[in-house]
Coordinates of C-alpha atoms and ligand atoms in Angstrom, one line a residue:
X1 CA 263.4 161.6 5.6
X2 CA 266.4 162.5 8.4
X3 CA 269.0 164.8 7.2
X4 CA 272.3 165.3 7.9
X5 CA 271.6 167.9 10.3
X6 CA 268.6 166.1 11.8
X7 CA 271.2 163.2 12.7
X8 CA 273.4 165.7 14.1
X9 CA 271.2 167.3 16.5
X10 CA 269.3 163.8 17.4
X11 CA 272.4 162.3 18.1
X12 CA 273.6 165.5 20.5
X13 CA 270.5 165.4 22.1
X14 CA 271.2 161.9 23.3
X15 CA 274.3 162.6 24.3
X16 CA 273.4 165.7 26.4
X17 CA 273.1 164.6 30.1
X18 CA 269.1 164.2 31.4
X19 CA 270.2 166.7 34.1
X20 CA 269.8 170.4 33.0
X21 CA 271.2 172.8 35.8
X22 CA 269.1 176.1 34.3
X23 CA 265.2 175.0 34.4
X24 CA 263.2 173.0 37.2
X25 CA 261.6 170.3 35.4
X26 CA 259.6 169.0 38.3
X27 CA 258.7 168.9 41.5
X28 CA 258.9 166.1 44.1
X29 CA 256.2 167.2 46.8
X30 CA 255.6 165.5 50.5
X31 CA 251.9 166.2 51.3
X32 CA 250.4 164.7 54.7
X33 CA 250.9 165.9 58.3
X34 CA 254.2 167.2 60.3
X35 CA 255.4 164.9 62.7
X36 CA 255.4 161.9 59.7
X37 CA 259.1 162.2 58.8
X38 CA 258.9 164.1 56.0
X39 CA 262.2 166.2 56.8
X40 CA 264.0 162.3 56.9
X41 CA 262.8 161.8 53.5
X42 CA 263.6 164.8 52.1
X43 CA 267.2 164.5 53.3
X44 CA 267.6 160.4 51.9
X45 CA 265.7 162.4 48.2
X46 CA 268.2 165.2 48.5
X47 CA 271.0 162.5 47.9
X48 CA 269.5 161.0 44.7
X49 CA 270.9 162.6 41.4
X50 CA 269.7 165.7 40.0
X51 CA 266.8 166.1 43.3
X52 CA 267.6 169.7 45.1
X53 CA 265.7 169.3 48.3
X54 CA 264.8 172.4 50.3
X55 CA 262.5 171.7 52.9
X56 CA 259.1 173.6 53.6
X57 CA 259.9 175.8 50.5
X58 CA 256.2 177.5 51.2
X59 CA 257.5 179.2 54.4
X60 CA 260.8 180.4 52.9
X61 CA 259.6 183.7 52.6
X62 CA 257.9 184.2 56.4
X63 CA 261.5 182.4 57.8
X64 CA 263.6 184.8 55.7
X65 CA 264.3 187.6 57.9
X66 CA 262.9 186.0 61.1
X67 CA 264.9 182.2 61.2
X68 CA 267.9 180.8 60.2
X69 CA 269.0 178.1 57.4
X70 CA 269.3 174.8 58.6
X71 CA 272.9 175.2 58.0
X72 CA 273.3 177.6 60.8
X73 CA 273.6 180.9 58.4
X74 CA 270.7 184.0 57.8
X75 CA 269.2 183.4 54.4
X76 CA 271.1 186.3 53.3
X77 CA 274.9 185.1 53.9
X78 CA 273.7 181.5 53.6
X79 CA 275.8 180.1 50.2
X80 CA 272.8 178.3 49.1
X81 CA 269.7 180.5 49.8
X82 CA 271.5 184.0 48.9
X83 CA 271.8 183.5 45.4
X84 CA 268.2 182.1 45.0
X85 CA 266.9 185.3 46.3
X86 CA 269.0 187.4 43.9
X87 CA 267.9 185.3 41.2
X88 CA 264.0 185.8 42.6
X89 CA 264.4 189.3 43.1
X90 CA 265.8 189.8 39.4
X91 CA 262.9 187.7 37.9
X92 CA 260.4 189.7 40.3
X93 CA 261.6 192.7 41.4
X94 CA 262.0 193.0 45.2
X95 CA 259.1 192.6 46.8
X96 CA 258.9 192.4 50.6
X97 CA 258.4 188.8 52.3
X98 CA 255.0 190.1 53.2
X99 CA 253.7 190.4 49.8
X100 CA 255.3 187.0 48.4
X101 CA 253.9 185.2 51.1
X102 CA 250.8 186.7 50.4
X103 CA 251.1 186.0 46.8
X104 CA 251.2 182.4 48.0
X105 CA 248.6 181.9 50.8
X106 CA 246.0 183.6 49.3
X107 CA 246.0 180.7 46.1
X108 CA 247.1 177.9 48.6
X109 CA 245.1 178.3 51.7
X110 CA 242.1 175.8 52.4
X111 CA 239.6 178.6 51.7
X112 CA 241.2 178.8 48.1
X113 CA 240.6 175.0 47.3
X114 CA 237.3 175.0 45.7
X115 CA 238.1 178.7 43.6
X116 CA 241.6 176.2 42.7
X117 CA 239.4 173.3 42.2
X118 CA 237.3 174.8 39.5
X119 CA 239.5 177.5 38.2
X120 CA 237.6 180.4 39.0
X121 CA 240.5 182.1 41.1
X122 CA 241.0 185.7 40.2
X123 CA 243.8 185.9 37.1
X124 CA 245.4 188.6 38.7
X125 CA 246.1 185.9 41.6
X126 CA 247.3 183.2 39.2
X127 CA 249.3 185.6 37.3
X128 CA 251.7 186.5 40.3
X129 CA 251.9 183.5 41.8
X130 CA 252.8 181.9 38.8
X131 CA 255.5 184.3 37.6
X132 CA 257.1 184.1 41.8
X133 CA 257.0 180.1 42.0
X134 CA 258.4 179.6 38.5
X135 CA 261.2 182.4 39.0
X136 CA 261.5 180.4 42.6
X137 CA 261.7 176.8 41.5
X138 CA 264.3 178.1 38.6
X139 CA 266.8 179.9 41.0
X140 CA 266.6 176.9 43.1
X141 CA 267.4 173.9 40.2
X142 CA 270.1 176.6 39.0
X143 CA 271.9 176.9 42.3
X144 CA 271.5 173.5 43.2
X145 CA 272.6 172.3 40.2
X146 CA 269.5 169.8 39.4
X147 CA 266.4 169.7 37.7
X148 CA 263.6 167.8 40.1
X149 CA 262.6 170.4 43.7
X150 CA 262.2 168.6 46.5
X151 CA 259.2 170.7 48.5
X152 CA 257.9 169.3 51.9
X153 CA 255.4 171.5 52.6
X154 CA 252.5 169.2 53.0
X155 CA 248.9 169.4 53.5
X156 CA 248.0 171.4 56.1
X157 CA 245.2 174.2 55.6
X158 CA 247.4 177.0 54.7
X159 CA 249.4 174.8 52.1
X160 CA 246.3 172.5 51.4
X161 CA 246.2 173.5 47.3
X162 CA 249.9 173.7 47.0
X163 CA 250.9 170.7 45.2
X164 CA 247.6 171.4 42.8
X165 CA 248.5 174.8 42.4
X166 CA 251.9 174.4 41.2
X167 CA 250.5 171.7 38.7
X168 CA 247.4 173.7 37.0
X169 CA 249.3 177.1 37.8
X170 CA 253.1 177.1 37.0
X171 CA 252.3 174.2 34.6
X172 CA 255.4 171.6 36.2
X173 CA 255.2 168.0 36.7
X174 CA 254.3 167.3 40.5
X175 CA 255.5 163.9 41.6
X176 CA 253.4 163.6 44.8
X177 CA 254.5 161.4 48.1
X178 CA 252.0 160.8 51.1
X179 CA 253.3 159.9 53.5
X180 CA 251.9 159.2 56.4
X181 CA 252.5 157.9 60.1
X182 CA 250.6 155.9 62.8
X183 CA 248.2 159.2 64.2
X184 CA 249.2 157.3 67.7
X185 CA 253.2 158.1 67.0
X186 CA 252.0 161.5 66.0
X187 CA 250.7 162.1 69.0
X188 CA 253.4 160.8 71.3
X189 CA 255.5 163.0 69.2
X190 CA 253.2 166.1 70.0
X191 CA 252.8 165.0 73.6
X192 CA 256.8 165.0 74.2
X193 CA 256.7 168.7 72.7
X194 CA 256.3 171.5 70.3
X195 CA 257.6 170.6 67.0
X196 CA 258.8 174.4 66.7
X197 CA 259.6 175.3 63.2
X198 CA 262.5 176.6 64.0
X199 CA 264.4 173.7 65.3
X200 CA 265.0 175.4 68.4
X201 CA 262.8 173.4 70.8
X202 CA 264.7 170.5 73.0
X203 CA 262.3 171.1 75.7
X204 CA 260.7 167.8 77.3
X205 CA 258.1 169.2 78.6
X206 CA 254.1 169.1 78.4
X207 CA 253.1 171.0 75.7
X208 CA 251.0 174.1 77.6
X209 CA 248.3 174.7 74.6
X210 CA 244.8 173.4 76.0
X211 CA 243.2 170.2 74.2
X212 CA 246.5 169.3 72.3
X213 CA 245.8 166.2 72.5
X214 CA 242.4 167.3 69.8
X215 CA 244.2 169.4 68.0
X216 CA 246.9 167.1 67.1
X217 CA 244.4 164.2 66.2
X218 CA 242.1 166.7 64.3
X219 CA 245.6 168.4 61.8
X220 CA 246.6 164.4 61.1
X221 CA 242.9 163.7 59.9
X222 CA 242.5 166.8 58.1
X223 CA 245.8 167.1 56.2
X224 CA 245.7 163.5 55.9
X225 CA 242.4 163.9 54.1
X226 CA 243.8 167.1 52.0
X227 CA 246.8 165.1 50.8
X228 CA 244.0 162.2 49.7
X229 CA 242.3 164.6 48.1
X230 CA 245.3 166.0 45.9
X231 CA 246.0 162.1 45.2
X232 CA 242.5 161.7 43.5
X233 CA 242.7 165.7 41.8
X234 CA 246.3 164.1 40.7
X235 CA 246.9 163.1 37.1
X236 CA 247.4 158.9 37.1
X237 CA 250.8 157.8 37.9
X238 CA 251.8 160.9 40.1
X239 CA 250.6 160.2 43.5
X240 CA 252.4 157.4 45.5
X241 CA 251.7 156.7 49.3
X242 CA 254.8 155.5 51.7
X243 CA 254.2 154.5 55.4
X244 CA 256.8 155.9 57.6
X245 CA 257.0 152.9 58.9
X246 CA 257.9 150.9 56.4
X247 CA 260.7 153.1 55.2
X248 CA 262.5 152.9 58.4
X249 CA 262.0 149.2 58.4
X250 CA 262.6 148.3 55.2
X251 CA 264.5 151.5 53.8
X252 CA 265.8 149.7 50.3
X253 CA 262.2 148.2 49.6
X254 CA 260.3 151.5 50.1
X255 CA 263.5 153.5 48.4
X256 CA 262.6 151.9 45.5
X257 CA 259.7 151.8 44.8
X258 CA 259.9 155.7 45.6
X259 CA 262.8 156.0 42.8
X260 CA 260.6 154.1 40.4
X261 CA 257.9 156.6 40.9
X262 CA 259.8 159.6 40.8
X263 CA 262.5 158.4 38.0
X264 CA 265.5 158.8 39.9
X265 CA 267.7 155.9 40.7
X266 CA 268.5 156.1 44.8
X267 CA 270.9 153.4 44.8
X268 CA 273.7 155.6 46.2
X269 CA 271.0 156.3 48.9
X270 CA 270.4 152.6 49.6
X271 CA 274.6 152.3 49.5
X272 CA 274.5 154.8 52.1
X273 CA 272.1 153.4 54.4
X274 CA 273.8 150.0 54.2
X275 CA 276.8 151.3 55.1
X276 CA 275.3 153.0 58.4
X277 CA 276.3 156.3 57.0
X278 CA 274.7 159.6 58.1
X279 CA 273.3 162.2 56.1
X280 CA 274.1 166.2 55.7
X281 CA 271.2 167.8 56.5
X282 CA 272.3 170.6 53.9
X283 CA 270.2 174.1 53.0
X284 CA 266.6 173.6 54.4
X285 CA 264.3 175.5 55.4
X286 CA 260.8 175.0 58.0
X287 CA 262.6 171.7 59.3
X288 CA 262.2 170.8 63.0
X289 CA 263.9 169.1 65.5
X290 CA 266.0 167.0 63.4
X291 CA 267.8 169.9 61.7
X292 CA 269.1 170.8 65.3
X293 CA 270.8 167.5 65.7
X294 CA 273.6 167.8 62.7
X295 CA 273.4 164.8 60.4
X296 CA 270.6 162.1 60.1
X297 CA 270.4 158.6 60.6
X298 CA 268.3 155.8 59.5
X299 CA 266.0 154.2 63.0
X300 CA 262.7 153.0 63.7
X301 CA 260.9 155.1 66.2
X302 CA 258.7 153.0 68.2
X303 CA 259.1 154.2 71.8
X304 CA 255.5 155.1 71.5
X305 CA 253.9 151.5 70.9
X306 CA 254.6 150.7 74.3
X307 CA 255.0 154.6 76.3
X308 CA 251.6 155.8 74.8
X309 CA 249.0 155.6 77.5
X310 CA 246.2 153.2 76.9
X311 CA 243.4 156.6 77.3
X312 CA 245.5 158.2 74.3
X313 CA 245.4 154.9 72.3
X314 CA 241.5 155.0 72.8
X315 CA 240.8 158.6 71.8
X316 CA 242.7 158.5 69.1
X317 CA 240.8 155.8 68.3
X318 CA 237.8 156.7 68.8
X319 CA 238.1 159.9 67.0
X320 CA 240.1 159.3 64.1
X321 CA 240.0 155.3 64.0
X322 CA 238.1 155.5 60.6
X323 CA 240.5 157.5 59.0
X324 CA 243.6 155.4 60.5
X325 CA 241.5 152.5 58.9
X326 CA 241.6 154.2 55.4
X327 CA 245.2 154.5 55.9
X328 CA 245.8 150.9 56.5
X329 CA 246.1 150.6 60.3
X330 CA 244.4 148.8 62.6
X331 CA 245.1 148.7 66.2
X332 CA 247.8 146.3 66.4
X333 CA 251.5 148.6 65.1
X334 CA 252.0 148.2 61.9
Ligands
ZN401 ZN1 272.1 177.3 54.3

């Protein structure tokens, strides 16, 4: 039997808006490799109601004293980032950027995975890494006004538990997107430079690091491998895969389905796009290249299909065409 009071407070609950601004209720998290548009996606997400997207939020603490925003401000005057670290700081005390990347790394790294895997990390490790993401994720939804963390950190080995870890360890819904790119983009992407963190690179120039070329192909296997990993470790219904390619070709198609999955309607985002609008780039940090250039734009990349020498088309091929084949390419673009 409903009481009086039962009514009351069932029918207030309704009412309240899905959106609460003090708790993150879960987190939308890009795995894959760099290079795959992941910062593009997470500026289109940032737009849809109640997402807060903040970039490569596992490097915050390395970039804060050493980079900038991508608004142009330190961390510390930034409007954005400066209250989240006060509200960190009062959850956590002040600990140095050292020791809370530390507390990271040492449960997300690669060499953590199988400890993560069958939960035999130590509990004093849990404990603090728990108590610094939660306190993280909550200053972020609080400041930014939403409740769903948009994290692009991805799969590579020092992030390879991540999405895991904030699942089984802070105990939040992780919504998980792969996406991934043609490895042959990739590396025409790596070939015209470094991708540094920073956004500070514009240079055109061979990259000077010996067997690149390797390097590059053997990160896009590996954290493509990682991120299909997580999608298998994930619980049913929170691991979607997006081509890059088809979002910039068919942006309200591949927006959808991606709102679906993540239950956010991105109309307003499709609206946008129609309308050949750009997008703010807003409070992000680990971005690359794209954050230097002001606001983004919507356009298929493809310079490499026919610039991409026919020896890099082969090696990649050769060394990584089984995985590409996974992924669903074949040697024809997609
Ligand atoms: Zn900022």
């Amino acid at each position: 039997m409903t009481t009086g009071v039962d009514e009351i407070r069932d029918r207030a609950q309704a009412a309240a808006p899905a959106v609460s601004t003090s708790k993150a209720n879960k987190v939308i998290y890009v795995t894959g490799y760099g290079r795959s548009g992941s910062t593009l996606l997470d500026i289109l997400l940032g737009h849809g109601a109640g997402i807060v997207s903040v970039g490569e939020l596992d490097w915050l603490h390395r970039d804060w004293s050493e980079s900038v925003c991508s608004c142009g401000s330190t961390y510390e005057e930034c409007p954005f980032w400066s209250p989240v670290g006060a509200r960190i700081r009062d959850s956590v005390g002040a600990l140095g950027p050292d020791e809370l990347d530390r507390n990271l790394r040492r449960v997300e790294s690669i060499l953590s995975l199988p400890a993560l895997l069958t939960r035999t990390l130590p509990p004093r490790w849990t404990k603090a890494f728990r108590a610094q993401v939660r306190a993280q994720l909550d200053a972020i939804a609080e400041v930014g006004s939403g409740d769903a963390v948009l994290d692009s950190s991805k799969s590579a080995r020092e992030a390879a538990g991540r999405a895991l870890a904030l699942e089984r360890l802070v105990g939040i819904t992780v919504k998980r997107i792969h996406l991934v790119r043609d490895g042959r983009a990739v590396l025409w992407s790596a070939r015209r430079g470094p991708n540094y963190r920073s956004g500070k690179s514009t240079s055109n120039e061979w990259p000077r690091f010996s067997f690149w070329r390797l390097r590059t192909i053997a990160g896009w296997v590996l954290a493509n491998a990682i991120a299909a990993l997580d999608a298998k470790m994930a619980p049913e219904g929170h691991a979607l895969r997006v081509h890059y390619e088809d979002l910039v070709k068919h942006p309200h198609r591949e927006l959808e389905r991606i709102g679906s999955f993540i239950g956010r309607d991105l109309t307003p985002v499709r609206h946008r796009i129609e309308r050949g609008e750009s997008f703010p780039v807003g409070h992000k940090t680990g971005g690359n290249r794209l954050l230097d250039g002001g606001p983004v734009r919507l356009r298929a990349d493809q310079e490499w299909e026919k610039r991409l020498s026919r020896g890099d088309h082969l090696l990649f091929w050769a060394l990584a065409g089984a995985a590409a084949f996974g992924l669903g390419y074949r040697w024809r673009p997609r």
